[in-house]
Coordinates of C-alpha atoms in Angstrom, one line a residue:
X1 CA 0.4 42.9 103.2
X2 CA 0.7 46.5 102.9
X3 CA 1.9 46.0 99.4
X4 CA -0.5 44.0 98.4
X5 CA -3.1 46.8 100.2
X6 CA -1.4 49.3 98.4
X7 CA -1.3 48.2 94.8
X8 CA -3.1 50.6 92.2
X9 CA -3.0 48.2 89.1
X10 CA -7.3 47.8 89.5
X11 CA -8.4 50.5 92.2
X12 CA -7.4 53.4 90.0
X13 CA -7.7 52.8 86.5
X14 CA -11.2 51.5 87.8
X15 CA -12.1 54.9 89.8
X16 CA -10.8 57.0 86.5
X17 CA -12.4 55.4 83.8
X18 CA -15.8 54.5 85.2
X19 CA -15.8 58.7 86.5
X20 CA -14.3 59.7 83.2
X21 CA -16.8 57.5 81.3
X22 CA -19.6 58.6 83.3
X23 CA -18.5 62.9 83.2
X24 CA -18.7 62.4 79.3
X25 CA -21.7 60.7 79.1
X26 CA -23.7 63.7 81.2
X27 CA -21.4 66.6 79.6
X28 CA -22.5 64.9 76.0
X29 CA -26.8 65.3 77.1
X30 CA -26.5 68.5 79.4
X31 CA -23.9 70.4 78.3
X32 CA -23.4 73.1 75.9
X33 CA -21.4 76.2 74.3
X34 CA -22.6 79.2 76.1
X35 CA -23.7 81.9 73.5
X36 CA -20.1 83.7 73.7
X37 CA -18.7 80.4 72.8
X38 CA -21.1 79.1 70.4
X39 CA -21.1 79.8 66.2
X40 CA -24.7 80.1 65.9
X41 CA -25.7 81.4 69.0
X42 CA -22.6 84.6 69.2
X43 CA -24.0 85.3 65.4
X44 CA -27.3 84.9 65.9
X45 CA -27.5 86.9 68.9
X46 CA -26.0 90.1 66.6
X47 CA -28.6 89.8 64.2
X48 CA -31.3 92.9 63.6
X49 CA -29.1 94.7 65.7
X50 CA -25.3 96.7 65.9
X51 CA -23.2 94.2 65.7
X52 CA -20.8 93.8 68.3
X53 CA -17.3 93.5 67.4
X54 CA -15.3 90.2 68.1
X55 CA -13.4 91.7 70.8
X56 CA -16.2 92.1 72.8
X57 CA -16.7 88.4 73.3
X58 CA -16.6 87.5 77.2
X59 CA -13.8 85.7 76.6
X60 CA -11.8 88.6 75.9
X61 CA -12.1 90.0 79.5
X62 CA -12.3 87.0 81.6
X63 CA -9.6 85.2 79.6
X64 CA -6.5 86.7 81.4
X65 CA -7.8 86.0 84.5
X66 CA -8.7 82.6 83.9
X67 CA -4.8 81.5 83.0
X68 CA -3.9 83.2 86.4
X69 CA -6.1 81.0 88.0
X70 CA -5.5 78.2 86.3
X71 CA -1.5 78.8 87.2
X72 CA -2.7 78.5 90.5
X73 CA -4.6 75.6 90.8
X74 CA -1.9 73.3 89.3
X75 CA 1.7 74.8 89.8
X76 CA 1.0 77.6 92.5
X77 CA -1.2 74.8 94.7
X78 CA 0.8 71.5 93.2
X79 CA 4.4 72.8 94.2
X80 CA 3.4 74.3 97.1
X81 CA 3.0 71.0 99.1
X82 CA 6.2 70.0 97.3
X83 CA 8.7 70.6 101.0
X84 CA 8.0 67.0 102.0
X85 CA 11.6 65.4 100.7
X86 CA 9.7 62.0 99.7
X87 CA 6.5 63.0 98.5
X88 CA 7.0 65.4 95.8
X89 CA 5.7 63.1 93.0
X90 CA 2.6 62.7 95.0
X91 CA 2.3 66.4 95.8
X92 CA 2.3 67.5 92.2
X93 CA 1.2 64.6 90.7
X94 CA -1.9 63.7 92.8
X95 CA -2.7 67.5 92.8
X96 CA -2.6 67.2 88.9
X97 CA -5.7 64.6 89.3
X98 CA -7.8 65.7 91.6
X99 CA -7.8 69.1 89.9
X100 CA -8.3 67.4 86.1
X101 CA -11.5 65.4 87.9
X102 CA -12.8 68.3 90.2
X103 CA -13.0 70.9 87.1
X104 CA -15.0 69.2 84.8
X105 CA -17.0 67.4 88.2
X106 CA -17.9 71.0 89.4
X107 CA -18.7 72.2 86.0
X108 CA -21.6 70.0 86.6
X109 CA -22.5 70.6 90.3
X110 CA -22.3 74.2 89.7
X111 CA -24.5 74.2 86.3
X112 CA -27.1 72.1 88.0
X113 CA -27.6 74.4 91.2
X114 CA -26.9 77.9 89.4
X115 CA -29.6 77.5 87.0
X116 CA -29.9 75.7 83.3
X117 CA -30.9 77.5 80.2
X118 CA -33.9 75.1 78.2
X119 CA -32.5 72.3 80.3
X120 CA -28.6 72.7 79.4
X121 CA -25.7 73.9 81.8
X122 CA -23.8 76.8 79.3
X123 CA -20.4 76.8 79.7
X124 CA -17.7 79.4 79.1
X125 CA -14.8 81.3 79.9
X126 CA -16.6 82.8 83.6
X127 CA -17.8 78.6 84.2
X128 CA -14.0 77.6 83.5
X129 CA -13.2 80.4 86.0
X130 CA -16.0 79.0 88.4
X131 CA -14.9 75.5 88.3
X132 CA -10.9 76.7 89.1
X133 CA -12.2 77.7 92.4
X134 CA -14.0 74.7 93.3
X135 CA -11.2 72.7 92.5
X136 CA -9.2 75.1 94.5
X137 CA -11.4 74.4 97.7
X138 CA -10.8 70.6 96.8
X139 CA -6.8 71.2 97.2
X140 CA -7.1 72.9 100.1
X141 CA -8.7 70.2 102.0
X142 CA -5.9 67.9 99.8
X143 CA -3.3 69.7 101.7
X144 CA -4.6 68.6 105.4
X145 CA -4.8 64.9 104.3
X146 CA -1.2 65.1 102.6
X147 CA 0.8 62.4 102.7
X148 CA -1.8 59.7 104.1
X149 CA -4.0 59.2 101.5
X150 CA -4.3 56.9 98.5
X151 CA -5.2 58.5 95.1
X152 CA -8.5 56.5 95.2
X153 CA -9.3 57.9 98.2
X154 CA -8.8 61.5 97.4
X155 CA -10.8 60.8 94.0
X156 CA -13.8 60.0 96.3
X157 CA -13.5 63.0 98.5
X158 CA -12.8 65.0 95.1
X159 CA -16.7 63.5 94.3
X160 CA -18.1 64.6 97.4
X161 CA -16.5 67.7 98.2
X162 CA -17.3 69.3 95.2
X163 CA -21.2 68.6 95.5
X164 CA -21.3 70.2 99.0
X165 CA -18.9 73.2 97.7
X166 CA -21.4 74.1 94.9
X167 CA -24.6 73.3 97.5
X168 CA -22.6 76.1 100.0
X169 CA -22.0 78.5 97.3
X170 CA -25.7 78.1 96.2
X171 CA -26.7 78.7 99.6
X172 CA -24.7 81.8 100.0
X173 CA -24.7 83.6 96.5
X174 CA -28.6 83.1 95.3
X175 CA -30.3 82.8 99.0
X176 CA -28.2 85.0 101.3
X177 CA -27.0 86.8 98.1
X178 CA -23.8 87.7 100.0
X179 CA -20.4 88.7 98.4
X180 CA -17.7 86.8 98.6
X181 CA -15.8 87.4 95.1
X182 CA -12.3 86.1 96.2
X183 CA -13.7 83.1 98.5
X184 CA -12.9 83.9 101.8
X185 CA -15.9 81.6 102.9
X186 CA -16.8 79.8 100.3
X187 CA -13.4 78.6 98.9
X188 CA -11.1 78.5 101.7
X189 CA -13.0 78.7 105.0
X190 CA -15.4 76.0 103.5
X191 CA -12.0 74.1 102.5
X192 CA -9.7 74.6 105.5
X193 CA -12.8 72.8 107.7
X194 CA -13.9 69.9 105.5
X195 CA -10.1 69.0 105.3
X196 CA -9.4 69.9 108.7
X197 CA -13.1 67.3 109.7
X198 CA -11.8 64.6 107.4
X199 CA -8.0 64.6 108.7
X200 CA -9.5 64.3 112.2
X201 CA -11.6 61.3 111.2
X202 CA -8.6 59.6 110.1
X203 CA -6.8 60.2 112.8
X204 CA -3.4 57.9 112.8
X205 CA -2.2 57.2 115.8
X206 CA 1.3 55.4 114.9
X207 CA 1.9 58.5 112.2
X208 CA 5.3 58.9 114.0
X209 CA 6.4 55.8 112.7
X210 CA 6.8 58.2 109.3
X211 CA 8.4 60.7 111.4
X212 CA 11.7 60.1 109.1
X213 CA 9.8 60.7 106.0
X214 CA 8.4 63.8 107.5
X215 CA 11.2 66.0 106.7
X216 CA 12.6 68.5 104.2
X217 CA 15.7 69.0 102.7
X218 CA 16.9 72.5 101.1
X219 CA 15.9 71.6 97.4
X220 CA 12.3 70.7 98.6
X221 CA 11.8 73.6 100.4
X222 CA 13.2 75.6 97.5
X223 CA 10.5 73.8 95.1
X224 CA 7.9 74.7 97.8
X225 CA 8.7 78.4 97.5
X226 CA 8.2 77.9 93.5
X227 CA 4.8 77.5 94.2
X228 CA 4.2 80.2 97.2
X229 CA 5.5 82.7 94.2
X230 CA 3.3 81.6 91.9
X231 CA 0.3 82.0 93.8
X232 CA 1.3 84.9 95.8
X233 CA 2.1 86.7 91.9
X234 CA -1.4 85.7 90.7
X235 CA -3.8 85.8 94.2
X236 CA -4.8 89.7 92.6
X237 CA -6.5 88.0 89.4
X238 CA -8.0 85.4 91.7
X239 CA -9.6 87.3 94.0
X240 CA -10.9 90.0 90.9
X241 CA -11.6 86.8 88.4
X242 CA -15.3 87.3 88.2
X243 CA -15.9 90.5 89.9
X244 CA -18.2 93.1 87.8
X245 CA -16.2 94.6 85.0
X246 CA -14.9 98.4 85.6
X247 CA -14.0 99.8 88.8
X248 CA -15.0 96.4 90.8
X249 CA -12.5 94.8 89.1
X250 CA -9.8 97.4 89.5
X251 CA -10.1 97.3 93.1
X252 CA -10.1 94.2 94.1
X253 CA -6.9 94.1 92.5
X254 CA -5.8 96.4 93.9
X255 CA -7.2 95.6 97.5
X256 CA -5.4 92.1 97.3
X257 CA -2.4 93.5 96.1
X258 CA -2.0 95.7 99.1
X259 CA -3.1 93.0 101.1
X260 CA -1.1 90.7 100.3
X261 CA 2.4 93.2 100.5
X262 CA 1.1 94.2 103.7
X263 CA 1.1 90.4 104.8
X264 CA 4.3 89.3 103.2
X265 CA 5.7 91.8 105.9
X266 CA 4.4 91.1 108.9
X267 CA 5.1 86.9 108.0
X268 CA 8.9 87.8 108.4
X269 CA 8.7 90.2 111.2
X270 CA 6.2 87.5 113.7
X271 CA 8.8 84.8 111.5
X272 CA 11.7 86.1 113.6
X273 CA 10.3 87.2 116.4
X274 CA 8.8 83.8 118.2
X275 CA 12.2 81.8 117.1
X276 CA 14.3 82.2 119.6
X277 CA 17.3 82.5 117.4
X278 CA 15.7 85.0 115.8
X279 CA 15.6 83.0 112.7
X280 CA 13.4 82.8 109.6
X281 CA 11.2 79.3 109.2
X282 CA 10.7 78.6 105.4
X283 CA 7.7 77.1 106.5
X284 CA 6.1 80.5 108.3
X285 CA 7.4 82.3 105.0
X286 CA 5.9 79.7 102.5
X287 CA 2.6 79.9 103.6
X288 CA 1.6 82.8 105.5
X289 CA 2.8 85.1 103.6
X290 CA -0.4 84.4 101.1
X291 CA -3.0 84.8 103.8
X292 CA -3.4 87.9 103.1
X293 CA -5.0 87.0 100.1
X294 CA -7.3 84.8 101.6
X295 CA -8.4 87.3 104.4
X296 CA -9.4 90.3 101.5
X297 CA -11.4 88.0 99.9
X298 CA -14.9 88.6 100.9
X299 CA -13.9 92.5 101.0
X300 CA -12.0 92.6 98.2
X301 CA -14.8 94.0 95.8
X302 CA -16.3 96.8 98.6
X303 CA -14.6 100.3 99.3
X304 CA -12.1 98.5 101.7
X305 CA -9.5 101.4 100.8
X306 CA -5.9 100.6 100.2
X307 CA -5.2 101.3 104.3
X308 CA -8.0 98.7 105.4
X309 CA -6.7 96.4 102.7
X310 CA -2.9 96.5 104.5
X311 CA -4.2 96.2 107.9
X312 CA -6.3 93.3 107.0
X313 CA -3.4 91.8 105.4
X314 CA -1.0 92.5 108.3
X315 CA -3.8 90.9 110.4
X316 CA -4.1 87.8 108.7
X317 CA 0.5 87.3 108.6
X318 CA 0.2 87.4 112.1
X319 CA -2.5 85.2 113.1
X320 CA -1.3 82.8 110.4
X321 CA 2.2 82.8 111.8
X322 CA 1.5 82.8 115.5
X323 CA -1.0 79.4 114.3
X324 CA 1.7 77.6 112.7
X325 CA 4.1 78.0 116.0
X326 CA 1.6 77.5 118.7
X327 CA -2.2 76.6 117.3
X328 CA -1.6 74.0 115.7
X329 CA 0.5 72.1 118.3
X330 CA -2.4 71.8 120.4
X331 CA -5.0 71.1 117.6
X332 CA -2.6 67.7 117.0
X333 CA -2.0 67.1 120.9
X334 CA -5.4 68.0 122.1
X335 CA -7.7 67.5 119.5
X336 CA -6.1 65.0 117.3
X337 CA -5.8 67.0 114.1
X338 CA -2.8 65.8 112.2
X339 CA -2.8 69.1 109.6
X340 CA 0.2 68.1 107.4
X341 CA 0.4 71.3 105.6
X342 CA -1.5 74.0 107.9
X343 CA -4.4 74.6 105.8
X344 CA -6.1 75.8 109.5
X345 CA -3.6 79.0 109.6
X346 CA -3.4 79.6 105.7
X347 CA -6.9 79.0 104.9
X348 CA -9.2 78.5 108.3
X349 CA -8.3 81.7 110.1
X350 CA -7.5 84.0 107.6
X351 CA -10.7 83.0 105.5
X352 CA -12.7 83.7 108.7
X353 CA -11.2 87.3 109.2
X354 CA -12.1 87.8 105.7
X355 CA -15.6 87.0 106.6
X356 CA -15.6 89.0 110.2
X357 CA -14.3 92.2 107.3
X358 CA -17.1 91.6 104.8
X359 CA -19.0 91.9 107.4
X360 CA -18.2 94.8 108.7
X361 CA -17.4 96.7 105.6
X362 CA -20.7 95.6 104.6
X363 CA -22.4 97.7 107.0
X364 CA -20.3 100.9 105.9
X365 CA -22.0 100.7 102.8
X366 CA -24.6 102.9 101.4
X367 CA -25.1 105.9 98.5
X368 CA -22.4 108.0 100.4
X369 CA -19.4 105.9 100.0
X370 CA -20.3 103.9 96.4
X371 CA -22.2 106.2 94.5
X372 CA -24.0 105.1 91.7
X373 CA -21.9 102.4 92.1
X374 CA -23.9 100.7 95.1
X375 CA -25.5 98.5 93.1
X376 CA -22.8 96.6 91.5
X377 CA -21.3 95.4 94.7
X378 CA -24.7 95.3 96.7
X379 CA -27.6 94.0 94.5
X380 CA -29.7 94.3 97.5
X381 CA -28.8 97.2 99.0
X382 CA -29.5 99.5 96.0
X383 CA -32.7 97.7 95.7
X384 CA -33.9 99.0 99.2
X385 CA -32.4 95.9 101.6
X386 CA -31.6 97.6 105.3
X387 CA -27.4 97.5 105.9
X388 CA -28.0 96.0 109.0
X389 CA -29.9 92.6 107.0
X390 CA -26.8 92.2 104.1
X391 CA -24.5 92.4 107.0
X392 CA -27.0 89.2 108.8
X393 CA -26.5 87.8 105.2
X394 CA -22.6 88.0 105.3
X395 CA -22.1 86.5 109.2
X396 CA -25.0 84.0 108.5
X397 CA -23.4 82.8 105.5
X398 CA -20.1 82.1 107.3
X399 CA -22.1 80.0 109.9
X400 CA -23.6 77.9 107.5
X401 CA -20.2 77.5 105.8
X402 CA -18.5 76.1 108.7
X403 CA -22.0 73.6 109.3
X404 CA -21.7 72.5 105.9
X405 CA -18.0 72.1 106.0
X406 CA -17.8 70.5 109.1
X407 CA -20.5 68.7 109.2
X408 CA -19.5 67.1 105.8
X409 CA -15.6 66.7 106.4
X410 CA -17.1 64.0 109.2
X411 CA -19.1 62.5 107.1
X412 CA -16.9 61.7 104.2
X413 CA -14.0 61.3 106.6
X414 CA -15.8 57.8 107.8
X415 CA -16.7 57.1 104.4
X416 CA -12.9 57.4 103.3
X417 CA -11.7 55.2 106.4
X418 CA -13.2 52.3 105.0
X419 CA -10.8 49.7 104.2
X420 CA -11.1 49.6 100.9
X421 CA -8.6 52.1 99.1
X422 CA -5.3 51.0 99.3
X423 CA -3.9 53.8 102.0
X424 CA -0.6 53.4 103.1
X425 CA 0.0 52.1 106.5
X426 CA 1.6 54.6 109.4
X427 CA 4.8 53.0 108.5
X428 CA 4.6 54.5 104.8
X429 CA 3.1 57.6 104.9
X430 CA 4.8 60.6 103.2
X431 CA 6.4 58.1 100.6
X432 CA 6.4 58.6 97.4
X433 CA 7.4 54.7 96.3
X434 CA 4.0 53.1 97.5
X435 CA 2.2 54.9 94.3
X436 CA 5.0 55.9 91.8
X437 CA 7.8 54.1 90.0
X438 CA 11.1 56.1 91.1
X439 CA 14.1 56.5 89.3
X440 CA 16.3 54.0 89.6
X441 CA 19.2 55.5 91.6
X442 CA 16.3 56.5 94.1
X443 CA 14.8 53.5 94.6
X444 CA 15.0 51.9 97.9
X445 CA 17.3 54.0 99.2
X446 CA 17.7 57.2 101.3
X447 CA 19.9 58.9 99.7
X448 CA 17.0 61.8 99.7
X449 CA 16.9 62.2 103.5
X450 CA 21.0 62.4 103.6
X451 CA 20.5 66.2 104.3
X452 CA 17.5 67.2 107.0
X453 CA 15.9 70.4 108.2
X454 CA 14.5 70.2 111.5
X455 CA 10.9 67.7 111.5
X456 CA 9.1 69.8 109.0
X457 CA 6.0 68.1 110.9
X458 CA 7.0 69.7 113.9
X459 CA 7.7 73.4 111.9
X460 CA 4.4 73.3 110.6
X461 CA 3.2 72.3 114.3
X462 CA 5.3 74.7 115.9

């Protein structure tokens, strides 16, 4: 029966085609070139005028950051959820399609709700950039569900996750016009708690029926580093991506970079220091170590200084750490969250102490500390908006954030529990061989799980 439940030969080629079918046919009426990328309109736009030289095209300055981000979305975030030993086609591969979907899905959603030019969505290099994060926030919530899922099913929450990302960003960017450049709140707060909602909703009670399948062995936790190195090497040209060019730019690199050092530190001393042993855990080392770039997103853009940067980033190691040994435990006993990779102490924690900093260095802004460049960073400030009111805006916008998310994880979480997609039973999960053709050495047999780590269910629990 669960074979027969299982079998992708219909559901999926069905899902991909009729989305694929129907993303072309409302890219081929509603989208077009933006002027930077279009022959007539980059020409046209020079005429009567200096014209600007080539190198001047947007692409040449958002460019860069784009491939950085793109590295992350499909090796940094596809190997990082590599350290189950039987799911590491799945963890890639799945990773690979939700992301190819959610890109060109959010190129949409976003177009629609951040304004069209005579009736068309422009896109170009910043939209590319745009959609990356979406899809970003999409993977997040990917790594809560890991493991349980069917493709189909994640395809779905792909579709619906991505409309309520782009209705929260709207929400926060062009009504609360607050800042959040690296996506603290609206990437992975808004991610960490949809996932976090949906996981809850399909809550499995017999999961430790896969308890065998649960583990690591070394090389999976070696490819799962592969990925923790990629992101935590590019997280600087996430966070800046789409930040004002000049000085904002500069220092939210630079913010994230201290950040993120500052972090990688304070993972391995809080690492060691709640094992008894006094012992690294891959797991604490793999994933906290980057939270630091989630928790200077929202900041990363204002006049955090290098020291505030470090001290936020040495904030968000510990908290992440200190989750991942004794949070999440309870969230799974009490609450009946089953987080397969953590997302609550990577993403959920340290993207709400990046909002609780906006916030605060939000209110240390004015004409002393920025200069002339006040208004760059606060649109609404320089234009005569009271502190006290962007600072409203910032903690407002994280309340909203956590509604939406929440409120929507439940939501789609029912919708996905219907029997309909081919998930694999509690028996199967983790398991590679339900969706993908193995090699044939592999097959059937357990020669993967010859070498074990301790439950990396329970690590990530504690």
């Amino acid at each position: 029966m669960a074979e027969h439940n299982t079998n992708m030969r219909l559901k999926l080629p069905v899902v991909c085609i009729v989305l694929e079918v129907i993303l072309i046919i409302l890219f081929g009426t509603l989208v077009e070139y933006h002027a930077d990328a279009d022959a007539h309109g980059w020409h046209q736009s020079n005429e009567n005028k200096t014209k600007k030289p080539d190198y001047e095209n947007e692409f040449y300055y958002r460019y860069p950051s784009f491939q950085d981000v793109h590295v992350m979305i499909f090796i940094g975030f596809g190997f990082l959820m590599t350290f189950l030993q039987r799911y590491g086609f799945s963890s890639v591969g799945f990773n690979f399609l939700i992301a190819a979907f959610s890109l060109q899905w959010a190129t949409l959603m976003q177009g629609f709700l951040h304004g069209m030019h005579g009736g068309k969505i422009e896109v170009g290099v910043e939209s590319m950039i745009n959609a990356d994060f979406c899809t970003g926030s999409v993977l997040i919530s990917f790594g809560a569900v890991l493991g349980k899922t069917s493709p189909v099913q994640l395809l779905v929450m792909a579709i619906f996750e991505v409309a309520l990302f782009a209705i929260n960003e709207f929400i926060l960017l062009s009504v609360f016009y607050a800042k959040d450049a690296g996506g603290s709140m609206t990437i992975h707060t808004f991610g960490a708690y949809f996932g976090l909602m949906v996981t809850r909703v399909l809550y499995r009670e017999n999961l430790d029926k896969s308890k065998s399948r649960s583990t690591s062995v070394y090389h999976s936790d070696l490819f799962a580093m592969i990925g923790t190195i990629y992101l935590w090497m590019f997280w600087p040209s996430f966070n800046s991506a789409i930040t004002a060019h000049g000085d904002d730019q500069h220092r939210t690199a630079l913010n994230t970079y201290y950040s993120l050092a500052a972090c990688t530190l304070a993972t391995y001393a809080f690492s060691a220091l709640v094992n008894h042993e006094g012992k690294l855990d891959m797991v604490h080392i793999q994933n906290a170590a980057l939270a630091g770039g989630v928790a200077v997103g929202t900041a990363g853009e204002m006049m955090l200084t290098p020291c505030g940067s470090m001290i936020v980033g040495f904030l968000a190691g510990t908290i992440s750490v200190l989750g991942y040994k004794y949070l999440s435990p309870v969230l799974e006993s009490k609450l009946k969250i089953q987080d397969t990779c953590g997302v609550h102490n990577l993403h959920g924690m340290p993207g709400v102490l990046g909002a609780i900093v906006g916030i605060i260095t939000s209110v240390a802004a004015g004409k002393e500390v920025y200069g002339e460049g006040l208004g760059d960073v606060f649109e609404k400030v320089s234009e005569g908006t009271d502190l006290s009111i962007q600072a409203a805006m910032q903690a407002a916008s994280l309340g909203v954030t956590l509604g939406i998310a929440l409120l929507g994880g439940l939501i789609v979480g029912f919708i996905l529990k219907l029997p309909i997609y081919g998930a694999p039973p509690d028996t199967l999960c983790y398991e590679d061989a339900i969706y993908w053709e193995l090699p044939g050495e592999e097959s059937g047999s357990e020669e993967l799980t010859s070498v074990k780590t301790p439950d990396e269910s329970e690590k990530l629990n504690g």
